Coordinates of C-alpha atoms in Angstrom, one line a residue:
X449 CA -52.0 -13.1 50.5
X450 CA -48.5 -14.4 48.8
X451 CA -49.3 -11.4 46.0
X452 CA -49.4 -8.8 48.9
X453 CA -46.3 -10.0 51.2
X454 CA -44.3 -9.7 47.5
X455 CA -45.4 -6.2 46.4
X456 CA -44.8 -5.3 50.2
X457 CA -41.1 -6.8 50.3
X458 CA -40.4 -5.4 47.0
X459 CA -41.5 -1.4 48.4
X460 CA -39.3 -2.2 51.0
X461 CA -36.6 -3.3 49.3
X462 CA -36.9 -0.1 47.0
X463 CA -36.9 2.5 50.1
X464 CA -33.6 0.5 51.6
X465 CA -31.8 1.6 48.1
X466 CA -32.9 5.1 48.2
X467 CA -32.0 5.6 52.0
X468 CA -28.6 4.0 51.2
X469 CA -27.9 6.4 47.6
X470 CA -29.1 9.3 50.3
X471 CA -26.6 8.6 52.9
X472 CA -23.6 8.1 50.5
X473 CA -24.4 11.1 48.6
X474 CA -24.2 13.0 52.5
X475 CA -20.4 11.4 52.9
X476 CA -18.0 13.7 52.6
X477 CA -15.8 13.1 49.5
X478 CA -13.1 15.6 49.9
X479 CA -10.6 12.8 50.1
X480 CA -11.4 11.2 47.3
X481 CA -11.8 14.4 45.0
X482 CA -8.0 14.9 46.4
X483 CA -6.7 11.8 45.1
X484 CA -8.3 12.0 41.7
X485 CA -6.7 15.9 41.0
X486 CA -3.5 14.4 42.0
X487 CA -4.0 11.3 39.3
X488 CA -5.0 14.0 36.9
X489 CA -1.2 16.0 37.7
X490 CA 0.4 12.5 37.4
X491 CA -1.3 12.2 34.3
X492 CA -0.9 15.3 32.5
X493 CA 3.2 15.0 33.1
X494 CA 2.8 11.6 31.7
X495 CA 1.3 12.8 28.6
X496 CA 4.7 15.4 27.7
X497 CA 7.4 14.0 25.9
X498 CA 10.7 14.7 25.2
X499 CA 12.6 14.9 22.1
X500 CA 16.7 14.6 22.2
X501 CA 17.6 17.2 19.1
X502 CA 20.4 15.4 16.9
X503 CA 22.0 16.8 13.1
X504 CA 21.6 14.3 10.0
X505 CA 21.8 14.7 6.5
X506 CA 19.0 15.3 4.5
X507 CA 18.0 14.3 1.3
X508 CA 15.4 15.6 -1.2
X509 CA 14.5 13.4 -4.2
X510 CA 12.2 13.1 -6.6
X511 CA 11.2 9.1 -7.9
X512 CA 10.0 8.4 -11.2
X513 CA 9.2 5.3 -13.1
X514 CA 12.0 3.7 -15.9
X515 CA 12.5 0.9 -18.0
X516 CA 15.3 -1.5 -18.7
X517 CA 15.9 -0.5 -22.6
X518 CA 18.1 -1.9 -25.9
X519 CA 19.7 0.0 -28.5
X520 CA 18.9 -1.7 -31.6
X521 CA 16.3 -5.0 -32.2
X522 CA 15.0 -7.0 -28.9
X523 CA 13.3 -9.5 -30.7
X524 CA 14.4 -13.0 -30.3
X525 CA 16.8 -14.3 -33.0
X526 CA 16.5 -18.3 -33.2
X527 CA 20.1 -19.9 -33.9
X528 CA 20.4 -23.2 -35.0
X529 CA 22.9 -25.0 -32.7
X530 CA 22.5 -29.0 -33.6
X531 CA 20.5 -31.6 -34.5
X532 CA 18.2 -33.4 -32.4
X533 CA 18.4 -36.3 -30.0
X534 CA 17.7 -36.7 -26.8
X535 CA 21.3 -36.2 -25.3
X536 CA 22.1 -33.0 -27.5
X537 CA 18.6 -31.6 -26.7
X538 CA 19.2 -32.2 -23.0
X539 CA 22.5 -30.5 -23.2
X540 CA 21.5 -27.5 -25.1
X541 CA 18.4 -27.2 -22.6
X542 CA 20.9 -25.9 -20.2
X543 CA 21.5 -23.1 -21.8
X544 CA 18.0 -21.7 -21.6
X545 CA 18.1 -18.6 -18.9
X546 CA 21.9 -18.6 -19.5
X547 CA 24.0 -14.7 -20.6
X548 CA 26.4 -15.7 -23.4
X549 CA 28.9 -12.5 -24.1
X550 CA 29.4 -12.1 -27.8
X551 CA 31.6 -14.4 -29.2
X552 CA 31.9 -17.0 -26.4
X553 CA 30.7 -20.6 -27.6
X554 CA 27.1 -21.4 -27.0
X555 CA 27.1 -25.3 -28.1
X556 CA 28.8 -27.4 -30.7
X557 CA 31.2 -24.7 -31.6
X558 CA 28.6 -22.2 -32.2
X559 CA 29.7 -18.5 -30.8
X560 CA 27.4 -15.9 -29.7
X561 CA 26.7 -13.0 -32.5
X562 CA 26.0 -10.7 -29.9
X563 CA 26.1 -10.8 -26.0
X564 CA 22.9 -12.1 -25.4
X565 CA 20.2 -14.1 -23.0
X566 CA 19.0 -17.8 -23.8
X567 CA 15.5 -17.3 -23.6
X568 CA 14.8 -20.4 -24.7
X569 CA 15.6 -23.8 -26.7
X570 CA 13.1 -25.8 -28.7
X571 CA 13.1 -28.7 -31.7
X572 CA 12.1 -27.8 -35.4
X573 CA 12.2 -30.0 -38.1
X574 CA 14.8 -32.6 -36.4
X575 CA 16.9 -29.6 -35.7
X576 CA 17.6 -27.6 -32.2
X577 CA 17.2 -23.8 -31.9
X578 CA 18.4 -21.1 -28.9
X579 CA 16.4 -18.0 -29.1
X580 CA 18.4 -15.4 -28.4
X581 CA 17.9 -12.0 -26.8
X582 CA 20.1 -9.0 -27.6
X583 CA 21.9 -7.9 -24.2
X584 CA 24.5 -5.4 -26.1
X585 CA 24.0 -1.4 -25.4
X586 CA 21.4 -1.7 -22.6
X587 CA 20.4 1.3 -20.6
X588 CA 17.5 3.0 -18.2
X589 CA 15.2 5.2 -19.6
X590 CA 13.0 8.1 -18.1
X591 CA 10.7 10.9 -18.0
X592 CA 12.6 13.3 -16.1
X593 CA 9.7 16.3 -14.9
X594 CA 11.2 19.8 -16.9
X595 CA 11.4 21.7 -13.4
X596 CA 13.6 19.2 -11.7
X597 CA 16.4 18.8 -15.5
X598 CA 18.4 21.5 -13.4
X599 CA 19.5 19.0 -11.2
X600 CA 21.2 16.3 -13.2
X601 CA 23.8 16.2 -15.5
X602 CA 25.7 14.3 -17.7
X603 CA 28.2 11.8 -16.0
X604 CA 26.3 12.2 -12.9
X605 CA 25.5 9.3 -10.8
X606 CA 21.8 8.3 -10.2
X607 CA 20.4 5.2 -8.0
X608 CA 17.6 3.0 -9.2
X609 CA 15.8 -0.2 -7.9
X610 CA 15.1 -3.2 -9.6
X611 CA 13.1 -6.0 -8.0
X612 CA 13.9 -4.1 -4.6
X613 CA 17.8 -4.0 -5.7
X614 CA 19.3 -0.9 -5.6
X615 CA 21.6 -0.5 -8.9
X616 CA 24.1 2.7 -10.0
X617 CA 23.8 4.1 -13.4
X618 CA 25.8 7.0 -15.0
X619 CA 23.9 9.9 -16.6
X620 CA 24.7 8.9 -20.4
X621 CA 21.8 11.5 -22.2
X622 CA 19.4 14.1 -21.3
X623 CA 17.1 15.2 -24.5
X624 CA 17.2 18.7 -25.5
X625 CA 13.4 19.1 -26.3
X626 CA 10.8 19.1 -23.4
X627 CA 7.3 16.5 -24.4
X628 CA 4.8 16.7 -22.4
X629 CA 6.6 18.4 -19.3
X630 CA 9.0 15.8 -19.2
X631 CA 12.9 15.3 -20.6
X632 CA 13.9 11.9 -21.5
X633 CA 17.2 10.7 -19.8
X634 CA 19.1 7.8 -20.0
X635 CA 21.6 6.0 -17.6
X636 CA 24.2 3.6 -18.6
X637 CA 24.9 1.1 -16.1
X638 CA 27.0 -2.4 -15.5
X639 CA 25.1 -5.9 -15.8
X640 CA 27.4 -8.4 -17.0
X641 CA 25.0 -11.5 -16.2
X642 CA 22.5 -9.4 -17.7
X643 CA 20.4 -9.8 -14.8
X644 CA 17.8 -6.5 -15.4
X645 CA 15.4 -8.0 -17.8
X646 CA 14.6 -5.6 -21.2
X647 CA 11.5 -3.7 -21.1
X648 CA 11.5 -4.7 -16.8
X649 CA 10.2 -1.3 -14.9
X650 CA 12.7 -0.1 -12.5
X651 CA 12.0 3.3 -9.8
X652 CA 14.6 5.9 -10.6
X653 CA 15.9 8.3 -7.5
X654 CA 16.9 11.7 -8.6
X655 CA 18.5 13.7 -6.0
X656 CA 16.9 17.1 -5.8
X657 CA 18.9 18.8 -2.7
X658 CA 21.1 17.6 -0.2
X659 CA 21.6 19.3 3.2
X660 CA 24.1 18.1 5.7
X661 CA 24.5 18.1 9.3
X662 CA 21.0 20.6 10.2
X663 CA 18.2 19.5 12.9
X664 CA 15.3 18.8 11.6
X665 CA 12.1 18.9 14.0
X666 CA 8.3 17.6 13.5
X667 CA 6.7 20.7 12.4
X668 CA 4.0 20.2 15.0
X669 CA 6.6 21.1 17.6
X670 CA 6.6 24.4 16.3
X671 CA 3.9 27.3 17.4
X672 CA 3.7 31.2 16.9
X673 CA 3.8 33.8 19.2
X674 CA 1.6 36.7 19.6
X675 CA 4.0 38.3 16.4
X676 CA 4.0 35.0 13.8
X677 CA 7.7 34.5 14.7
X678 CA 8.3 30.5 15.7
X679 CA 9.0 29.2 19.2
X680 CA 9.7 25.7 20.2
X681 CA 9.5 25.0 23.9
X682 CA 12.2 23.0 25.6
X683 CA 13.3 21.8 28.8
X684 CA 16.2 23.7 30.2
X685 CA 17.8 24.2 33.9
X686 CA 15.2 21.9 35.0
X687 CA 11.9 23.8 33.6
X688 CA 10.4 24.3 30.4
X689 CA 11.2 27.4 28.6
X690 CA 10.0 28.7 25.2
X691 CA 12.8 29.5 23.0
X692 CA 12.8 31.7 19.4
X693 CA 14.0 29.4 16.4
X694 CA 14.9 30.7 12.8
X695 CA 12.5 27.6 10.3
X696 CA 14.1 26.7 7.0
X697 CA 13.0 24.5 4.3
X698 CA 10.2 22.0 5.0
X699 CA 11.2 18.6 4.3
X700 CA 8.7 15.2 4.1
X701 CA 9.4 14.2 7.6
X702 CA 9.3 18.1 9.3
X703 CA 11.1 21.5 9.0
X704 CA 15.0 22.1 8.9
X705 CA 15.7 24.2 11.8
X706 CA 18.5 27.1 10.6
X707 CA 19.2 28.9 14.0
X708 CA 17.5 28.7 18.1
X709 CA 18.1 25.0 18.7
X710 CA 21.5 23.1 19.1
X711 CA 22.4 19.4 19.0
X712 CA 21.3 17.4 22.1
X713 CA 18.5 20.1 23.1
X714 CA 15.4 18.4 24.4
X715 CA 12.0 19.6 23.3
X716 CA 9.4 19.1 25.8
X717 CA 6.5 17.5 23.4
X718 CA 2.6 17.7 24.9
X719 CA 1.0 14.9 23.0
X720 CA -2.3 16.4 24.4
X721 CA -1.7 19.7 22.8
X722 CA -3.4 20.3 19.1
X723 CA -1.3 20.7 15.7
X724 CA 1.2 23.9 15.9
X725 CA 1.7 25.6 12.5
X726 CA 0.0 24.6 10.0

């Protein structure tokens, strides 16, 4: 009898939820379909944004890899500069790391050959020793790619970075034979402490082109019209307008814009709209 009443309570129970889905499906949901189109115009002016035009300079470069270089030999020369004991040990252990121009005293009366870096000091046969690394006629060498040797010239200044410094050298050589697509040039630059390590790597910045004062715009923001010319749509007298704009050279972070748009023009942006020109 308890197995009946449940599979009877349970139909009914099943009828009640089908009535109910029934009689909302009957309601009349004009209201509601109203307020959901105007959350879908709220949302589609939410998804536009605009873009302030503004001029800046412009830089094309290309970066290539260089190394910290030394005319002449970089091995280690080992200078005797006492004899040992514990306090002259001590004090010549200070030198180690230290840049010694050529001729100033480096212990005991004993003057630098050549401006140089301690590496380091060490004991041999009751005597004391400073290794010494050749600082004199550094400079930066590189592989300079053969289409971009138009671009630089002797004397001219080029930026590079060591250890996420940024250092100035002066154009001292450019070869005059191309290996392997590439010219070597060299920069001469100022390190009295001698501070860039020989054989380090440095990231050398050659400046390709240089445009001042132009508007540069995301080259998404740019379609065609129905005759390939390029249009950029902005908002103007309070509506959007499409307006004709003359593209230039395309740069890493969009295209220069030569002629349509003027500084402080907004561009009306629909981040819901697909890529422009591609």
């Amino acid at each position: 009898m308890k197995k009946v009443l449940t599979v009877v309570m349970m139909v009914l129970l099943c009828t009640l939820c089908i009535v109910g889905i029934l009689l909302i499906g009957k309601e009349d949901n004009s209201p509601a379909l109203t307020v959901i189109e105007d959350d879908i115009q709220k949302l589609n002016q939410t998804v536009q944004k605009m873009i302030v035009v503004s001029r800046r300079d412009v830089i094309i470069d290309v970066k290539v890899e260089g190394f910290v270089c030394a005319f002449g030999n970089t091995e280690p020369l080992d200078v005797e500069i006492g004899s040992s004991s514990k306090t002259s040990l001590e004090k010549a252990s200070a030198l180690q790391g230290t840049a010694i121009k050529r001729g100033d005293e480096l212990i005991n009366s004993i003057k630098a050959p050549f401006t140089c870096k301690v590496d380091m000091v060490f004991e041999n046969d009751n005597k004391i020793y400073a290794s010494l690394i050749n600082y004199e006629d550094t400079f930066i060498e590189f592989r300079l790619p053969q289409e971009n040797l138009k671009h630089i010239a002797k004397g001219d200044t080029v930026f590079f970075n060591y250890n996420g410094d940024e250092h100035k050298g002066i154009v001292s050589y450019i070869s005059q034979f191309v290996t392997d697509g590439t010219v070597t040039v060299r920069l001469s630059y100022d390190d009295p402490e001698c501070e860039l390590l020989i054989n380090s790597l440095v990231n050398v910045t050659v400046v390709i082109e240089k445009y001042e004062n132009v508007i540069v715009i995301p080259k998404h923001l740019i379609t065609l019209d129905s005759t390939g010319g390029a249009m950029v749509t902005v908002f103007k007298n309070d509506e959007q307008q499409p307006v004709s704009v003359k593209c230039g050279r395309e740069v890493e972070d969009g295209i220069i814009i030569e002629s349509g748009l003027y500084d402080g023009a907004i561009i009306v942006e629909d981040i819901t709209a697909g890529v422009g020109m591609s």
